[in-house]
PDB file of C-alpha atoms in Angstrom:
ATOM      1  CA  MET A   1      77.208 118.459  -5.517  1.00 48.00           C
ATOM      2  CA  ALA A   2      79.760 121.197  -4.596  1.00 53.00           C
ATOM      3  CA  HIS A   3      77.722 124.011  -2.434  1.00 67.00           C
ATOM      4  CA  ASP A   4      78.244 127.101  -2.114  1.00 82.00           C
ATOM      5  CA  ILE A   5      80.192 128.974   0.501  1.00 89.00           C
ATOM      6  CA  PRO A   6      77.811 130.277   3.616  1.00 91.00           C
ATOM      7  CA  VAL A   7      77.894 133.926   4.076  1.00 94.00           C
ATOM      8  CA  ASP A   8      77.060 133.971   7.256  1.00 95.00           C
ATOM      9  CA  VAL A   9      77.129 131.031   9.855  1.00 96.00           C
ATOM     10  CA  THR A  10      76.495 130.791  13.475  1.00 97.00           C
ATOM     11  CA  VAL A  11      78.449 127.884  15.759  1.00 97.00           C
ATOM     12  CA  GLN A  12      77.258 127.363  19.136  1.00 97.00           C
ATOM     13  CA  ALA A  13      79.861 125.639  21.546  1.00 98.00           C
ATOM     14  CA  LEU A  14      79.265 124.131  25.350  1.00 98.00           C
ATOM     15  CA  VAL A  15      82.290 123.193  26.955  1.00 98.00           C
ATOM     16  CA  LYS A  16      82.602 120.939  30.207  1.00 97.00           C
ATOM     17  CA  PRO A  17      85.173 119.195  32.103  1.00 97.00           C
ATOM     18  CA  VAL A  18      83.556 116.457  33.663  1.00 96.00           C
ATOM     19  CA  ASP A  19      86.223 113.886  35.723  1.00 95.00           C
ATOM     20  CA  HIS A  20      88.487 112.535  33.335  1.00 97.00           C
ATOM     21  CA  ASN A  21      86.436 113.742  30.378  1.00 98.00           C
ATOM     22  CA  LEU A  22      86.088 116.892  28.566  1.00 98.00           C
ATOM     23  CA  HIS A  23      82.717 117.291  26.746  1.00 98.00           C
ATOM     24  CA  LEU A  24      81.872 119.541  23.872  1.00 98.00           C
ATOM     25  CA  ILE A  25      78.650 120.074  22.471  1.00 98.00           C
ATOM     26  CA  ILE A  26      78.704 121.679  19.249  1.00 98.00           C
ATOM     27  CA  ARG A  27      75.899 123.112  16.729  1.00 98.00           C
ATOM     28  CA  VAL A  28      77.164 123.780  13.166  1.00 98.00           C
ATOM     29  CA  PRO A  29      74.710 124.835  10.632  1.00 96.00           C
ATOM     30  CA  LEU A  30      74.230 121.586   7.648  1.00 95.00           C
ATOM     31  CA  LYS A  31      75.070 124.326   4.939  1.00 94.00           C
ATOM     32  CA  ALA A  32      78.418 124.868   6.224  1.00 95.00           C
ATOM     33  CA  MET A  33      79.041 121.458   5.797  1.00 90.00           C
ATOM     34  CA  ARG A  34      80.180 121.889   1.829  1.00 86.00           C
ATOM     35  CA  ASP A  35      81.539 118.896  -0.352  1.00 85.00           C
ATOM     36  CA  VAL A  36      79.414 116.279   1.850  1.00 90.00           C
ATOM     37  CA  GLU A  37      77.082 114.553   0.029  1.00 92.00           C
ATOM     38  CA  PHE A  38      74.050 114.163   2.403  1.00 95.00           C
ATOM     39  CA  PRO A  39      71.403 111.306   1.315  1.00 96.00           C
ATOM     40  CA  GLU A  40      68.427 112.476   0.362  1.00 95.00           C
ATOM     41  CA  GLN A  41      64.546 111.327  -0.303  1.00 94.00           C
ATOM     42  CA  GLY A  42      61.837 113.084  -2.416  1.00 93.00           C
ATOM     43  CA  PRO A  43      62.192 116.521  -3.621  1.00 93.00           C
ATOM     44  CA  GLY A  44      65.249 116.958  -1.779  1.00 92.00           C
ATOM     45  CA  TYR A  45      64.589 116.414   1.727  1.00 96.00           C
ATOM     46  CA  LEU A  46      67.399 114.789   4.224  1.00 97.00           C
ATOM     47  CA  ASP A  47      67.084 110.878   4.280  1.00 97.00           C
ATOM     48  CA  LEU A  48      67.173 110.942   8.145  1.00 97.00           C
ATOM     49  CA  ASN A  49      67.084 107.058   8.241  1.00 96.00           C
ATOM     50  CA  ARG A  50      70.323 106.812   6.409  1.00 96.00           C
ATOM     51  CA  ILE A  51      72.421 110.067   7.459  1.00 97.00           C
ATOM     52  CA  ASP A  52      74.106 109.151  10.868  1.00 96.00           C
ATOM     53  CA  THR A  53      77.640 107.468   8.923  1.00 96.00           C
ATOM     54  CA  THR A  54      76.997 110.943   6.807  1.00 97.00           C
ATOM     55  CA  LEU A  55      76.869 113.067   9.875  1.00 97.00           C
ATOM     56  CA  HIS A  56      79.464 111.024  11.785  1.00 97.00           C
ATOM     57  CA  GLU A  57      81.963 111.847   8.749  1.00 96.00           C
ATOM     58  CA  ALA A  58      81.143 115.588   8.449  1.00 96.00           C
ATOM     59  CA  ALA A  59      81.690 116.113  12.030  1.00 97.00           C
ATOM     60  CA  THR A  60      85.222 114.717  12.179  1.00 96.00           C
ATOM     61  CA  LEU A  61      86.289 116.304   8.757  1.00 95.00           C
ATOM     62  CA  TRP A  62      84.833 119.753   9.419  1.00 95.00           C
ATOM     63  CA  ILE A  63      84.375 119.833  13.184  1.00 97.00           C
ATOM     64  CA  ALA A  64      86.827 117.445  14.901  1.00 97.00           C
ATOM     65  CA  LYS A  65      89.439 118.167  13.163  1.00 95.00           C
ATOM     66  CA  GLN A  66      89.441 121.828  12.950  1.00 96.00           C
ATOM     67  CA  ILE A  67      89.464 122.563  16.704  1.00 97.00           C
ATOM     68  CA  GLU A  68      92.430 122.441  18.818  1.00 97.00           C
ATOM     69  CA  ILE A  69      91.729 121.504  22.934  1.00 98.00           C
ATOM     70  CA  TYR A  70      94.769 122.007  25.311  1.00 98.00           C
ATOM     71  CA  GLU A  71      95.078 120.874  29.043  1.00 98.00           C
ATOM     72  CA  GLY A  72      97.295 123.179  30.302  1.00 95.00           C
ATOM     73  CA  ASP A  73      99.833 123.254  27.260  1.00 94.00           C
ATOM     74  CA  VAL A  74      99.347 119.550  25.879  1.00 97.00           C
ATOM     75  CA  ARG A  75      97.151 119.253  23.089  1.00 98.00           C
ATOM     76  CA  LEU A  76      94.685 116.678  23.976  1.00 98.00           C
ATOM     77  CA  PRO A  77      94.019 113.838  21.265  1.00 97.00           C
ATOM     78  CA  ASP A  78      91.224 113.745  18.604  1.00 95.00           C
ATOM     79  CA  PRO A  79      87.955 113.372  20.265  1.00 98.00           C
ATOM     80  CA  ARG A  80      85.750 110.675  20.135  1.00 97.00           C
ATOM     81  CA  VAL A  81      82.262 111.523  18.136  1.00 98.00           C
ATOM     82  CA  VAL A  82      79.696 110.417  20.648  1.00 98.00           C
ATOM     83  CA  GLU A  83      76.673 111.490  19.394  1.00 98.00           C
ATOM     84  CA  THR A  84      75.078 113.152  16.394  1.00 98.00           C
ATOM     85  CA  ARG A  85      72.286 114.712  15.655  1.00 98.00           C
ATOM     86  CA  VAL A  86      70.227 116.936  13.083  1.00 98.00           C
ATOM     87  CA  SER A  87      67.820 119.626  14.539  1.00 97.00           C
ATOM     88  CA  LEU A  88      65.797 121.957  13.201  1.00 97.00           C
ATOM     89  CA  GLU A  89      66.726 125.663  12.828  1.00 95.00           C
ATOM     90  CA  SER A  90      63.491 126.321  15.118  1.00 95.00           C
ATOM     91  CA  ASP A  91      65.180 123.661  18.027  1.00 96.00           C
ATOM     92  CA  ARG A  92      66.187 125.947  21.287  1.00 96.00           C
ATOM     93  CA  SER A  93      68.068 123.162  22.974  1.00 96.00           C
ATOM     94  CA  PHE A  94      71.814 125.199  22.830  1.00 97.00           C
ATOM     95  CA  THR A  95      70.451 127.432  25.869  1.00 94.00           C
ATOM     96  CA  SER A  96      72.036 125.757  28.454  1.00 94.00           C
ATOM     97  CA  TYR A  97      74.621 122.428  28.740  1.00 96.00           C
ATOM     98  CA  ASP A  98      72.010 120.388  30.443  1.00 95.00           C
ATOM     99  CA  GLU A  99      69.635 121.038  27.602  1.00 97.00           C
ATOM    100  CA  ALA A 100      72.038 120.693  24.814  1.00 98.00           C
ATOM    101  CA  LEU A 101      73.062 117.541  26.865  1.00 98.00           C
ATOM    102  CA  ALA A 102      69.446 115.941  26.730  1.00 98.00           C
ATOM    103  CA  HIS A 103      68.920 116.995  23.470  1.00 98.00           C
ATOM    104  CA  VAL A 104      72.014 115.542  21.562  1.00 98.00           C
ATOM    105  CA  THR A 105      71.786 112.063  23.652  1.00 97.00           C
ATOM    106  CA  GLY A 106      67.815 112.264  23.306  1.00 97.00           C
ATOM    107  CA  PRO A 107      65.479 110.802  20.569  1.00 96.00           C
ATOM    108  CA  ARG A 108      66.448 111.637  16.858  1.00 96.00           C
ATOM    109  CA  LEU A 109      63.665 113.557  14.604  1.00 96.00           C
ATOM    110  CA  PRO A 110      61.540 111.313  12.943  1.00 96.00           C
ATOM    111  CA  GLY A 111      62.434 109.746  10.279  1.00 95.00           C
ATOM    112  CA  ASN A 112      59.935 110.889   7.896  1.00 95.00           C
ATOM    113  CA  THR A 113      60.616 114.787   9.056  1.00 96.00           C
ATOM    114  CA  GLN A 114      60.352 116.951   5.748  1.00 96.00           C
ATOM    115  CA  VAL A 115      63.469 119.226   5.915  1.00 97.00           C
ATOM    116  CA  PHE A 116      66.209 120.228   3.545  1.00 96.00           C
ATOM    117  CA  TRP A 117      69.955 119.998   4.126  1.00 92.00           C
ATOM    118  CA  ASP A 118      70.392 123.994   4.017  1.00 93.00           C
ATOM    119  CA  GLN A 119      67.855 124.303   6.708  1.00 95.00           C
ATOM    120  CA  ALA A 120      69.132 121.963   9.334  1.00 97.00           C
ATOM    121  CA  MET A 121      71.396 122.004  12.021  1.00 98.00           C
ATOM    122  CA  LEU A 122      74.261 119.503  12.990  1.00 98.00           C
ATOM    123  CA  ASP A 123      74.829 118.690  16.506  1.00 98.00           C
ATOM    124  CA  VAL A 124      77.861 116.816  17.716  1.00 98.00           C
ATOM    125  CA  LEU A 125      78.648 115.552  21.228  1.00 98.00           C
ATOM    126  CA  PHE A 126      82.383 115.046  21.420  1.00 98.00           C
ATOM    127  CA  ASP A 127      84.499 113.436  24.304  1.00 98.00           C
ATOM    128  CA  TYR A 128      88.072 114.753  24.763  1.00 98.00           C
ATOM    129  CA  PRO A 129      90.275 112.593  27.674  1.00 98.00           C
ATOM    130  CA  ILE A 130      92.031 114.432  30.036  1.00 98.00           C
ATOM    131  CA  HIS A 131      93.831 114.353  33.451  1.00 98.00           C
ATOM    132  CA  SER A 132      91.341 116.143  35.403  1.00 97.00           C
ATOM    133  CA  ASP A 133      88.331 118.501  35.018  1.00 96.00           C
ATOM    134  CA  GLN A 134      90.657 120.620  37.780  1.00 94.00           C
ATOM    135  CA  SER A 135      93.037 121.443  34.855  1.00 96.00           C
ATOM    136  CA  ARG A 136      93.571 124.937  32.933  1.00 95.00           C
ATOM    137  CA  PHE A 137      91.961 124.238  29.587  1.00 96.00           C
ATOM    138  CA  SER A 138      91.924 126.426  26.072  1.00 96.00           C
ATOM    139  CA  VAL A 139      90.587 126.230  22.790  1.00 97.00           C
ATOM    140  CA  HIS A 140      91.573 127.091  19.678  1.00 97.00           C
ATOM    141  CA  PRO A 141      88.372 127.164  17.524  1.00 94.00           C
ATOM    142  CA  GLY A 142      89.555 127.011  13.797  1.00 94.00           C
ATOM    143  CA  LEU A 143      86.244 127.276  12.502  1.00 95.00           C
ATOM    144  CA  GLY A 144      86.901 129.826  10.223  1.00 92.00           C
ATOM    145  CA  ARG A 145      86.466 127.818   6.918  1.00 92.00           C
ATOM    146  CA  LEU A 146      82.931 127.021   7.729  1.00 95.00           C
ATOM    147  CA  GLY A 147      81.595 130.541   6.163  1.00 94.00           C
ATOM    148  CA  GLU A 148      82.478 133.917   4.826  1.00 94.00           C
ATOM    149  CA  ARG A 149      81.735 135.357   8.365  1.00 96.00           C
ATOM    150  CA  VAL A 150      81.928 132.997  11.361  1.00 96.00           C
ATOM    151  CA  VAL A 151      80.572 133.636  14.802  1.00 96.00           C
ATOM    152  CA  ILE A 152      81.224 131.452  17.467  1.00 96.00           C
ATOM    153  CA  VAL A 153      79.553 131.974  20.441  1.00 96.00           C
ATOM    154  CA  LEU A 154      81.018 129.516  23.156  1.00 96.00           C
ATOM    155  CA  ARG A 155      80.023 129.030  26.796  1.00 96.00           C
ATOM    156  CA  PHE A 156      82.848 127.063  29.404  1.00 97.00           C
ATOM    157  CA  GLN A 157      81.168 125.579  32.515  1.00 95.00           C
ATOM    158  CA  PRO A 158      83.580 124.749  35.093  1.00 93.00           C
ATOM    159  CA  PRO A 159      83.561 122.004  37.933  1.00 90.00           C
ATOM    160  CA  ASN A 160      83.017 124.396  40.406  1.00 84.00           C
ATOM    161  CA  GLY A 161      82.331 127.868  39.123  1.00 77.00           C
ATOM    162  CA  ALA A 162      80.059 130.142  37.006  1.00 88.00           C
ATOM    163  CA  VAL A 163      80.005 130.033  33.164  1.00 93.00           C
ATOM    164  CA  ARG A 164      82.219 131.931  31.130  1.00 93.00           C
ATOM    165  CA  ALA A 165      80.697 133.116  28.121  1.00 94.00           C
ATOM    166  CA  PHE A 166      82.801 134.094  24.951  1.00 94.00           C
ATOM    167  CA  GLU A 167      81.719 135.516  21.270  1.00 94.00           C
ATOM    168  CA  PHE A 168      84.421 135.110  18.255  1.00 92.00           C
ATOM    169  CA  ILE A 169      84.226 136.704  14.803  1.00 93.00           C
ATOM    170  CA  GLY A 170      86.546 134.631  12.632  1.00 91.00           C
ATOM    171  CA  ASP A 171      89.356 132.717  14.304  1.00 91.00           C
ATOM    172  CA  PRO A 172      90.744 134.274  17.519  1.00 92.00           C
ATOM    173  CA  GLY A 173      93.925 132.002  18.116  1.00 93.00           C
ATOM    174  CA  LEU A 174      94.036 130.475  21.114  1.00 94.00           C
ATOM    175  CA  VAL A 175      91.673 131.381  24.146  1.00 94.00           C
ATOM    176  CA  ARG A 176      92.290 130.269  27.471  1.00 94.00           C
ATOM    177  CA  LEU A 177      89.258 129.135  28.878  1.00 93.00           C
ATOM    178  CA  ASP A 178      90.481 130.052  32.668  1.00 84.00           C
ATOM    179  CA  PRO A 179      93.292 132.247  32.610  1.00 67.00           C
ATOM    180  CA  SER A 180      95.730 133.163  35.352  1.00 56.00           C
ATOM    181  CA  TRP A 181      96.476 136.943  36.045  1.00 46.00           C
ATOM    182  CA  HIS A 182      99.166 136.980  33.665  1.00 45.00           C
ATOM    183  CA  GLN A 183      97.826 135.378  31.086  1.00 49.00           C
ATOM    184  CA  ALA A 184      95.071 137.590  30.626  1.00 52.00           C
ATOM    185  CA  ALA A 185      97.285 140.757  31.366  1.00 51.00           C
ATOM    186  CA  LEU A 186      99.490 139.027  28.053  1.00 53.00           C
ATOM    187  CA  ARG A 187      96.476 138.918  25.998  1.00 52.00           C
ATOM    188  CA  PHE A 188      95.354 142.369  26.709  1.00 49.00           C
ATOM    189  CA  VAL A 189      98.825 143.801  25.420  1.00 51.00           C
ATOM    190  CA  GLU A 190      98.316 141.255  22.360  1.00 53.00           C
ATOM    191  CA  LEU A 191      95.240 142.884  21.746  1.00 49.00           C
ATOM    192  CA  GLY A 192      96.711 146.498  21.560  1.00 51.00           C
ATOM    193  CA  PHE A 193      94.653 148.182  24.764  1.00 45.00           C
ATOM    194  CA  PHE A 194      97.758 149.446  26.249  1.00 44.00           C
ATOM    195  CA  SER A 195      98.690 151.266  23.009  1.00 45.00           C
ATOM    196  CA  HIS A 196      95.524 151.357  20.380  1.00 46.00           C
ATOM    197  CA  PRO A 197      95.024 155.099  19.310  1.00 49.00           C
ATOM    198  CA  GLY A 198      91.272 155.086  19.793  1.00 49.00           C
ATOM    199  CA  TRP A 199      90.965 153.417  22.985  1.00 45.00           C
ATOM    200  CA  ASN A 200      88.652 155.480  25.306  1.00 47.00           C
ATOM    201  CA  GLY A 201      88.604 153.518  28.451  1.00 45.00           C
ATOM    202  CA  PRO A 202      91.240 152.012  31.058  1.00 42.00           C
ATOM    203  CA  SER A 203      94.357 150.379  29.934  1.00 39.00           C
ATOM    204  CA  ALA A 204      93.162 147.177  31.141  1.00 39.00           C
ATOM    205  CA  ILE A 205      89.854 145.728  32.626  1.00 41.00           C
ATOM    206  CA  PRO A 206      89.893 142.605  34.204  1.00 42.00           C
ATOM    207  CA  VAL A 207      86.468 140.654  35.017  1.00 44.00           C
ATOM    208  CA  LEU A 208      86.655 138.722  38.354  1.00 45.00           C
ATOM    209  CA  PRO A 209      83.733 135.582  37.952  1.00 45.00           C
ATOM    210  CA  GLY A 210      80.215 136.792  39.125  1.00 43.00           C
ATOM    211  CA  HIS A 211      81.051 140.519  38.190  1.00 42.00           C
ATOM    212  CA  PRO A 212      79.310 141.789  35.324  1.00 41.00           C
ATOM    213  CA  VAL A 213      81.127 143.367  32.228  1.00 40.00           C
ATOM    214  CA  PRO A 214      81.842 146.974  31.692  1.00 39.00           C
ATOM    215  CA  ALA A 215      80.176 148.343  28.650  1.00 37.00           C
ATOM    216  CA  PHE A 216      82.594 150.328  26.621  1.00 36.00           C
ATOM    217  CA  SER A 217      83.308 151.503  22.936  1.00 34.00           C
ATOM    218  CA  ARG A 218      87.002 151.940  20.796  1.00 36.00           C
ATOM    219  CA  THR A 219      87.772 153.215  17.473  1.00 35.00           C
ATOM    220  CA  ASP A 220      90.065 151.827  15.264  1.00 37.00           C
ATOM    221  CA  SER A 221      92.319 153.557  13.304  1.00 36.00           C
ATOM    222  CA  ARG A 222      90.638 153.888  10.345  1.00 35.00           C
ATOM    223  CA  GLY A 223      87.579 155.322  12.217  1.00 38.00           C
ATOM    224  CA  ASP A 224      85.105 152.344  12.315  1.00 37.00           C
ATOM    225  CA  GLY A 225      83.845 151.967  15.611  1.00 34.00           C
ATOM    226  CA  VAL A 226      83.590 148.803  17.482  1.00 35.00           C
ATOM    227  CA  HIS A 227      81.155 149.247  20.494  1.00 33.00           C
ATOM    228  CA  GLY A 228      80.218 146.318  23.360  1.00 33.00           C
ATOM    229  CA  GLY A 229      77.388 146.684  25.185  1.00 32.00           C
ATOM    230  CA  ALA A 230      79.075 143.242  27.217  1.00 35.00           C
ATOM    231  CA  LEU A 231      82.140 142.680  25.826  1.00 39.00           C
ATOM    232  CA  ASP A 232      83.704 139.273  24.346  1.00 40.00           C
ATOM    233  CA  TYR A 233      86.580 137.282  24.850  1.00 39.00           C
ATOM    234  CA  ALA A 234      87.730 139.802  21.649  1.00 39.00           C
ATOM    235  CA  ASP A 235      87.857 142.516  23.766  1.00 40.00           C
ATOM    236  CA  CYS A 236      87.767 141.519  27.138  1.00 43.00           C
ATOM    237  CA  VAL A 237      89.334 138.519  29.246  1.00 40.00           C
ATOM    238  CA  ARG A 238      87.685 137.293  32.042  1.00 37.00           C
ATOM    239  CA  VAL A 239      89.730 136.091  34.738  1.00 33.00           C
TER     240      VAL A 239
END
């Protein structure tokens, strides 16, 4: 049975390079996995005892095939699906990388849990092979097809540094998770902050790791205000 395109979808993603693997832990609403027939039981509850194969297929089709991750300028190969889990919407495991990892590799929901497909979350642990966890990484999270309006909240945890948080609406293009100074400056130029007619702040605001992100607002040429208490990558590049 075909499912309608959900209006609002929020994706949570955690990225951490460790030795020769890059771990991506991601949470996506199950209702965004359209044209996937999840096994059901009773009045339409998910059959959690028979769902693992379907979760693996959905994770590959709707997530792994849409995300591009680069080590330097080289695109990484398709990831390995290490673990999949169904979670309740009330689960709060994605507050940190360690909690999310413990959750997605820990016990599954009991098989007798009564949850409908459109009230559950799909959690996935992907592994990508890398040369070094000290490399610079970039990601193109092409997940815009998941819904009419897709918000992606991504946190990158480098081996020896503070967590970097990003938030995007729709498709942000290629995002450098640890940009150099010239890459950060180029990103500002691409975003039009040197010439934007409604920009009411400095030409560029690079943000050093460990420093707070400044707050400001801008208005585009149509008069629509875009405000930020703390800016995401779409408006500010952390360097």
